Amino acid sequence: MARSDLDELDLGIIHALHLDGRASFTRLGEVLGVSDQTVARRYARLRADFRVRVSARTDAARVGEVSWCVRIQCVPSVAVTVGRALARRADTSWVKLASGGTEISCMVRAVSDRDSSALLLEQLPKTPNVTGVTANCLLHVYFGGPQSPVEALSPEQAAAIRWPEAPPDGRAVLSDDDRRLVGLLAADGRTGFTELAAATGRPHTTLRRRVQELRECGALYFDVDVDHRALRLPMQTMLWLSVAPDRMVETGEALARHPEAAFVGATTGSTNLYAAVLCPDPAAFYRYLATRVAALPAIQHLETAPVIQTLKSL
């Protein structure tokens, strides 16, 4: 990964927050070898200058939700309007404008089949100037979620701050109160329990216990939003790949090991692998396609869609 306008301490803080987004400044300082005041100042600078933000997210599979990779074809004149409308929806995780402004790609999470069909089968196809909708169910994530795009800590430092891995069978049923709590933490994952108690009207001890329970079972995790341009990786591209089913795991895991990969997942549909990659410029992206991607023998078809605007990132 290319170095950036961020220095080693900045990158160390970002990496540490990926490992435990709610670690105290004191704990971060102990791991990084600086004072808690220094960490607090740097984090405030990262938020202000580089739009770094800790955000709570739920693991869809562990809370009984289904994720859909949706591609919407439309006329260029309405793409931004439709994309912004999708970005305002609570059930979209991210929304990106791609392919010269004629396609919107987004991740939609639905609690039930009825929620899925309401958007995918009823609302979007009837939207004026939308010419096509393709929705593929996300089946498995090879890379993404709580993994860090920045590797700045030593293995010993990472082990000292990493939140314990959840059991593979962890599950949780989210109540309306839980979803309100997660919504507040999605806006700012480092919000204190006193502030959360004031916003929800629930005792801070109850909230602390519930967050602990949701994290321990893997239903809740904390991610770090980082503007990829701050990492000097301004070219963001979505890849849609068709791979023989018996080589899908092998290829997905290989893509996940690429430094350029920000997300890799298996989906339904004719293109059964999806990846988001970051590169410094078109020349670097070309080299990536011509070397790393070209070296994967099971790929039968590849479609690339450069992102021209990110309308929502969550």
XYZ file of C-alpha atoms in Angstrom:
314
model
C 0.000 0.000 0.000
C 1.301 3.458 -0.877
C 2.451 5.745 1.899
C 0.451 8.884 2.416
C 0.151 12.326 3.896
C -0.250 10.529 7.228
C 2.851 9.839 9.328
C 3.740 6.620 11.147
C 1.913 7.613 14.338
C -1.233 8.515 12.375
C -1.127 5.159 10.602
C -0.490 3.390 13.903
C -3.554 5.003 15.455
C -5.721 4.039 12.468
C -4.454 0.450 12.577
C -5.016 0.238 16.347
C -8.558 1.584 16.042
C -9.350 -1.055 13.427
C -8.304 -3.651 15.989
C -10.341 -2.076 18.794
C -12.316 0.996 17.832
C -13.312 1.773 21.417
C -9.880 1.359 22.988
C -9.181 4.282 25.331
C -6.613 6.905 24.428
C -4.621 5.689 27.425
C -4.562 2.138 26.066
C -3.676 3.355 22.565
C -0.845 5.437 23.997
C 0.543 2.464 25.902
C 0.655 0.345 22.742
C 2.044 3.124 20.545
C 4.567 4.401 23.092
C 3.176 7.945 23.376
C 1.023 9.817 25.869
C -2.759 9.653 25.865
C -2.832 13.430 25.247
C -0.765 12.929 22.092
C -3.145 10.229 20.857
C -6.161 12.424 21.613
C -4.657 15.358 19.685
C -3.728 13.192 16.731
C -7.154 11.551 16.615
C -8.845 14.968 16.656
C -6.587 16.011 13.755
C -7.349 12.815 11.848
C -11.080 13.456 12.210
C -10.824 17.101 11.163
C -8.249 16.914 8.365
C -8.636 13.396 6.977
C -12.242 12.503 7.875
C -11.163 9.464 9.885
C -14.152 8.131 11.835
C -14.783 5.098 14.019
C -18.161 3.606 13.177
C -20.150 0.722 14.649
C -21.391 -1.913 12.229
C -23.286 -5.149 12.551
C -22.377 -8.454 10.948
C -25.379 -9.123 8.711
C -25.240 -12.918 8.996
C -25.009 -12.810 12.801
C -28.065 -10.560 13.201
C -30.290 -12.390 10.711
C -29.955 -9.981 7.788
C -29.220 -10.562 4.099
C -26.852 -8.341 2.088
C -27.404 -7.614 -1.606
C -24.876 -6.196 -4.071
C -27.096 -4.039 -6.268
C -26.211 -2.504 -9.630
C -28.605 0.083 -11.022
C -28.366 1.319 -14.609
C -29.866 4.733 -15.281
C -29.564 7.771 -17.505
C -26.705 10.065 -16.382
C -28.978 13.024 -15.630
C -30.665 11.233 -12.705
C -27.806 9.124 -11.355
C -26.787 11.514 -8.581
C -30.405 12.133 -7.550
C -31.205 8.414 -7.363
C -27.884 7.706 -5.645
C -28.469 10.344 -2.976
C -31.952 8.996 -2.342
C -30.439 5.547 -1.809
C -27.771 7.022 0.468
C -30.464 8.423 2.746
C -31.956 4.983 3.281
C -31.054 3.227 6.523
C -30.752 -0.131 4.730
C -27.879 0.903 2.413
C -24.320 0.320 3.646
C -22.557 2.132 0.815
C -23.542 3.843 -2.434
C -21.146 4.567 -5.304
C -21.539 6.208 -8.700
C -19.565 4.361 -11.385
C -19.144 3.729 -15.115
C -19.200 7.321 -16.275
C -22.301 8.168 -14.269
C -24.603 5.595 -15.829
C -24.461 3.053 -12.995
C -25.067 3.166 -9.257
C -23.685 0.354 -7.133
C -24.748 -0.135 -3.546
C -24.938 -2.667 -0.745
C -28.451 -3.166 0.603
C -29.125 -4.990 3.864
C -32.553 -6.447 4.545
C -33.966 -8.022 7.683
C -36.512 -10.073 5.759
C -37.390 -11.237 2.250
C -40.220 -8.731 2.222
C -37.807 -5.856 2.905
C -35.615 -7.050 0.032
C -38.440 -7.330 -2.461
C -39.907 -3.944 -1.517
C -36.795 -2.126 -2.715
C -35.406 -4.469 -5.346
C -38.620 -5.585 -7.048
C -41.096 -2.789 -6.400
C -39.390 0.558 -5.825
C -36.230 0.654 -7.922
C -37.626 -0.794 -11.186
C -40.435 1.787 -11.111
C -38.091 4.745 -10.574
C -38.178 7.070 -13.630
C -35.106 6.798 -15.900
C -33.834 3.640 -14.182
C -33.194 1.257 -17.066
C -32.025 -1.861 -15.252
C -31.472 -3.406 -11.829
C -29.270 -6.380 -10.982
C -29.134 -7.736 -7.426
C -26.777 -10.476 -6.267
C -26.879 -11.895 -2.751
C -23.618 -11.612 -0.814
C -22.799 -15.159 0.290
C -19.392 -14.894 1.917
C -16.777 -12.244 2.725
C -13.136 -13.167 2.090
C -11.796 -9.749 3.033
C -13.527 -6.676 4.410
C -15.448 -5.694 7.496
C -13.186 -5.280 10.531
C -9.921 -5.933 8.677
C -7.585 -2.943 8.480
C -6.358 -1.496 5.154
C -3.377 -0.116 7.103
C -0.700 -2.363 8.607
C 1.420 -0.091 10.783
C 1.739 -1.979 14.091
C 4.146 -4.767 14.921
C 2.610 -8.209 15.542
C 3.210 -7.697 19.266
C 1.485 -4.312 19.269
C -1.443 -5.677 17.275
C -1.858 -8.628 19.638
C -1.832 -6.290 22.641
C -4.804 -4.252 21.424
C -6.825 -6.586 19.174
C -10.392 -7.252 20.325
C -10.855 -11.018 20.865
C -12.171 -12.930 17.881
C -15.831 -13.903 18.159
C -16.924 -17.546 18.035
C -17.973 -18.638 14.521
C -21.499 -19.495 15.664
C -22.149 -16.201 17.466
C -25.615 -14.764 16.874
C -27.836 -12.012 18.295
C -31.394 -10.790 17.911
C -31.482 -7.001 17.784
C -34.325 -5.224 19.544
C -35.520 -1.758 18.562
C -33.451 -0.395 21.478
C -30.398 -2.233 20.156
C -30.867 -0.771 16.689
C -31.135 2.741 18.121
C -27.939 2.134 20.085
C -26.140 0.812 17.004
C -27.364 3.816 15.015
C -25.817 6.218 17.520
C -22.550 4.286 17.510
C -22.590 4.170 13.705
C -22.484 7.972 13.695
C -19.585 7.994 16.175
C -18.280 4.686 17.447
C -16.352 6.352 20.269
C -19.361 8.052 21.853
C -19.150 7.649 25.632
C -21.694 5.639 27.578
C -22.800 8.738 29.503
C -23.701 10.445 26.214
C -25.365 7.272 24.944
C -27.428 7.058 28.117
C -28.581 10.651 27.705
C -29.554 10.010 24.071
C -31.399 6.730 24.711
C -32.786 7.205 28.215
C -31.275 3.857 29.253
C -28.800 3.356 32.130
C -25.187 3.546 31.009
C -24.447 0.281 32.840
C -27.121 -1.458 30.741
C -25.710 0.023 27.556
C -22.161 -0.971 28.465
C -23.252 -4.533 29.138
C -25.223 -4.769 25.893
C -22.364 -3.437 23.765
C -20.071 -5.957 25.433
C -22.508 -8.806 24.679
C -22.947 -7.808 21.043
C -19.200 -7.482 20.513
C -18.390 -10.799 22.179
C -20.774 -12.724 19.928
C -19.511 -10.907 16.832
C -22.821 -9.214 16.017
C -21.295 -5.769 16.565
C -17.863 -4.582 15.480
C -16.149 -1.242 15.061
C -14.614 -0.182 11.770
C -12.643 2.903 10.772
C -13.676 5.027 7.813
C -10.614 6.505 6.105
C -10.723 8.666 2.992
C -8.657 6.564 0.589
C -7.348 9.759 -0.989
C -5.514 10.490 2.279
C -3.662 7.217 1.684
C -2.750 8.442 -1.814
C -4.966 5.774 -3.346
C -7.468 7.933 -5.239
C -8.439 5.365 -7.877
C -11.206 3.117 -6.559
C -12.484 0.380 -8.873
C -15.090 -2.337 -8.528
C -14.357 -5.722 -10.082
C -17.050 -8.231 -11.029
C -15.572 -11.646 -11.803
C -16.902 -14.953 -13.094
C -15.029 -17.964 -11.726
C -15.648 -21.698 -12.030
C -17.496 -22.789 -8.858
C -14.829 -25.312 -7.885
C -12.179 -22.569 -7.991
C -14.196 -19.824 -6.286
C -12.732 -20.244 -2.787
C -9.189 -20.461 -4.116
C -9.628 -17.342 -6.237
C -11.470 -15.361 -3.567
C -8.777 -16.084 -0.993
C -6.061 -15.162 -3.497
C -7.746 -11.815 -4.232
C -8.082 -11.185 -0.497
C -4.297 -11.430 -0.144
C -3.700 -8.659 -2.682
C -2.589 -5.388 -1.033
C -4.845 -3.509 -3.447
C -8.008 -5.260 -2.202
C -10.333 -3.343 0.110
C -13.169 -5.874 -0.075
C -13.628 -9.329 -1.607
C -16.829 -11.360 -1.436
C -18.659 -14.253 -3.090
C -22.084 -13.540 -4.563
C -24.869 -15.180 -6.474
C -25.265 -14.410 -10.148
C -23.247 -14.823 -13.326
C -20.407 -12.826 -11.756
C -19.838 -14.782 -8.569
C -16.970 -12.766 -7.054
C -16.984 -9.048 -6.229
C -13.920 -7.027 -5.244
C -13.212 -3.382 -4.524
C -9.602 -2.330 -5.112
C -7.615 0.855 -4.475
C -4.689 2.048 -6.613
C -2.653 5.270 -6.844
C -3.485 5.940 -10.515
C -4.694 4.292 -13.755
C -1.190 3.074 -14.607
C -0.965 1.245 -11.275
C -4.421 -0.229 -11.821
C -3.356 -1.457 -15.258
C -0.292 -3.143 -13.754
C -2.500 -4.738 -11.110
C -4.850 -6.168 -13.735
C -2.038 -7.275 -16.032
C -0.048 -9.024 -13.308
C -1.848 -10.013 -10.118
C -5.346 -10.491 -11.560
C -4.061 -12.018 -14.810
C -2.146 -14.593 -12.768
C -5.396 -16.071 -11.382
C -6.145 -18.888 -13.858
C -9.755 -19.589 -12.852
C -11.114 -16.190 -13.913
C -13.389 -16.669 -16.925
C -14.735 -13.128 -17.240
C -13.861 -9.780 -15.654
C -15.742 -6.487 -15.631
C -14.260 -3.306 -14.179
C -16.205 -0.247 -13.005
C -14.187 2.782 -11.828
C -15.865 4.726 -9.032
C -16.316 8.394 -9.880
C -18.101 9.418 -6.671
C -18.839 7.831 -3.310
C -22.246 8.991 -2.102
C -22.285 6.932 1.096
C -19.691 4.970 2.986
C -20.746 3.195 6.172
